[in-house]
Amino acid sequence: MNPGGDGIVNMVPAFGPAKNINSWEEFEKVFDSYKKKHKLMFRVRSSEKTAFYNSTHEDHIPTEFEWFQRIYRCTHGVSQVSRSKGHRNRSTRYCNCQARLYLAVRNHPHSHPTTGTKASSYLTTNTLPLDDQDPEDVKTFADARVSSSHITRL
């Protein structure tokens, strides 16, 4: 018998929450709802604690996250060695299912200064000093098809 070789294809929408998830508890709630809706069975197959990650890396993850990463696998894709000495009256769940979910907390630091002084030095359309004549000048330049490189030289 070839488990999973019977050609059955069961398409389930990929898990993708509609918003950012800010805690493992929030993730579990959203993921449990997804599993229940689509009648799926996943379990954690591997995980790494944030404390261990922080002790071995320079870029630290906030400690309010208990785990740095978790790997969930479909229970139909994990072969579990029997710990029983008896014989079961039902078949095993394994059918070589490849469904899995890799989750990791990421902490990407900025590659630039984030001081108030630096932020206030950025010119945007909201911070540019404009007078009442400027919008008319822009219209004139646009009508004349003046390139932006020529306008910036003015």
Coordinates of C-alpha atoms in Angstrom, one line a residue:
M1 CA 0.0 0.0 0.0
N2 CA 1.3 3.5 -0.9
P3 CA -0.1 6.0 1.6
G4 CA -1.2 9.1 -0.1
G5 CA -0.8 7.6 -3.5
D6 CA -4.5 7.3 -4.3
G7 CA -4.7 10.6 -6.2
I8 CA -7.0 12.4 -3.7
V9 CA -6.5 16.1 -3.9
N10 CA -8.0 18.2 -1.2
M11 CA -7.6 21.9 -1.9
V12 CA -7.8 24.1 1.2
P13 CA -7.2 27.9 1.1
A14 CA -3.8 28.8 2.4
F15 CA -3.6 30.1 5.9
G16 CA -3.2 33.9 5.8
P17 CA -4.6 36.1 8.5
A18 CA -6.2 39.4 7.3
K19 CA -4.1 41.4 9.8
N20 CA -0.8 41.4 11.7
I21 CA -0.7 39.0 14.7
N22 CA 0.9 40.5 17.8
S23 CA 1.2 37.5 20.1
W24 CA 1.3 33.7 20.0
E25 CA -2.0 33.6 21.9
E26 CA -3.6 35.7 19.1
F27 CA -2.1 33.4 16.5
E28 CA -3.4 30.3 18.2
K29 CA -6.9 31.8 18.3
V30 CA -6.9 32.6 14.6
F31 CA -5.2 29.4 13.6
D32 CA -7.6 27.3 15.6
S33 CA -10.5 29.0 13.8
Y34 CA -8.9 28.2 10.5
K35 CA -8.3 24.5 11.4
K36 CA -11.9 24.1 12.7
K37 CA -13.4 25.8 9.6
H38 CA -11.5 23.5 7.2
K39 CA -11.4 20.4 9.4
L40 CA -7.7 20.2 9.7
M41 CA -5.4 18.7 12.3
F42 CA -2.0 20.3 12.9
R43 CA 0.5 19.9 15.7
V44 CA 3.7 21.6 16.7
R45 CA 6.6 19.5 15.5
S46 CA 9.4 21.9 16.4
S47 CA 9.8 25.1 18.4
E48 CA 12.5 27.3 19.7
K49 CA 12.2 29.5 22.8
T50 CA 12.9 33.2 22.5
A51 CA 15.2 33.1 25.6
F52 CA 17.4 30.6 23.8
Y53 CA 17.4 32.6 20.6
N54 CA 18.3 35.8 22.4
S55 CA 21.2 34.0 24.2
T56 CA 22.7 33.0 20.9
H57 CA 22.0 36.0 18.6
E58 CA 22.9 39.7 18.8
D59 CA 19.6 40.9 17.4
H60 CA 17.2 40.1 20.2
I61 CA 13.5 39.3 19.9
P62 CA 11.1 40.9 22.4
T63 CA 10.7 38.6 25.4
E64 CA 6.9 38.9 25.4
F65 CA 7.0 36.2 22.7
E66 CA 7.6 32.9 24.4
W67 CA 8.7 31.2 21.2
F68 CA 11.0 32.6 18.5
Q69 CA 9.8 30.0 16.0
R70 CA 7.3 27.1 15.7
I71 CA 6.8 24.6 12.9
Y72 CA 3.3 23.1 12.6
R73 CA 2.8 19.9 10.5
C74 CA -0.4 18.2 9.4
T75 CA -0.9 15.1 11.6
H76 CA -1.4 13.1 8.4
G77 CA 2.1 13.9 7.3
V78 CA 4.0 12.9 10.4
S79 CA 4.9 9.2 11.0
Q80 CA 4.7 8.5 14.7
V81 CA 6.4 5.4 16.0
S82 CA 4.0 3.4 18.1
R83 CA 4.7 3.4 21.8
S84 CA 2.1 0.7 22.4
K85 CA 2.6 -3.0 22.9
G86 CA -0.9 -3.7 21.8
H87 CA -2.6 -3.8 18.4
R88 CA -5.0 -1.2 17.2
N89 CA -8.2 -1.9 15.4
R90 CA -7.9 1.2 13.2
S91 CA -5.4 2.3 10.5
T92 CA -2.7 4.9 11.0
R93 CA -3.3 8.5 10.1
Y94 CA -0.1 8.9 8.1
C95 CA -0.6 9.5 4.3
N96 CA 2.5 11.5 3.4
C97 CA 0.7 14.9 3.6
Q98 CA 3.2 17.7 3.0
A99 CA 1.1 20.5 4.6
R100 CA 3.2 22.5 7.1
L101 CA 3.5 26.0 8.5
Y102 CA 6.7 27.7 9.5
L103 CA 6.3 30.6 11.8
A104 CA 9.0 32.9 13.1
V105 CA 9.1 36.2 15.0
R106 CA 11.2 38.7 13.1
N107 CA 12.9 41.8 14.5
H108 CA 14.2 44.0 11.7
P109 CA 16.1 47.0 13.0
H110 CA 16.2 50.2 11.0
S111 CA 19.3 50.9 9.0
H112 CA 19.1 54.7 9.5
P113 CA 18.9 57.1 12.4
T114 CA 15.4 57.5 13.9
T115 CA 15.8 60.7 15.9
G116 CA 13.2 63.5 16.0
T117 CA 15.8 65.9 14.5
K118 CA 16.4 63.6 11.6
A119 CA 12.7 63.0 10.9
S120 CA 11.9 66.7 11.0
S121 CA 14.6 67.4 8.4
Y122 CA 12.7 65.4 5.7
L123 CA 10.9 67.5 3.2
T124 CA 7.5 66.3 2.1
T125 CA 4.7 67.9 0.2
N126 CA 3.1 68.7 3.6
T127 CA 6.2 70.3 5.0
L128 CA 7.4 72.4 2.0
P129 CA 6.9 76.1 2.5
L130 CA 4.5 77.0 -0.3
D131 CA 2.8 80.3 -1.1
D132 CA -0.4 80.9 -3.1
Q133 CA 1.4 81.3 -6.4
D134 CA 3.1 77.8 -6.3
P135 CA 0.0 75.7 -7.4
E136 CA -0.4 78.0 -10.4
D137 CA 3.3 77.7 -11.3
V138 CA 2.9 73.9 -11.2
K139 CA 0.0 74.0 -13.6
T140 CA 2.0 76.2 -15.9
F141 CA 5.0 73.9 -15.9
A142 CA 2.7 70.9 -16.5
D143 CA 1.0 72.6 -19.4
A144 CA 4.4 73.4 -20.9
R145 CA 5.5 69.8 -20.3
V146 CA 8.6 70.9 -18.4
S147 CA 10.6 67.9 -17.1
S148 CA 10.9 67.4 -13.3
S149 CA 14.7 67.6 -13.5
H150 CA 14.4 71.2 -15.0
I151 CA 11.9 72.2 -12.3
T152 CA 14.2 71.0 -9.5
R153 CA 17.0 73.2 -10.8
L154 CA 14.9 76.3 -10.4

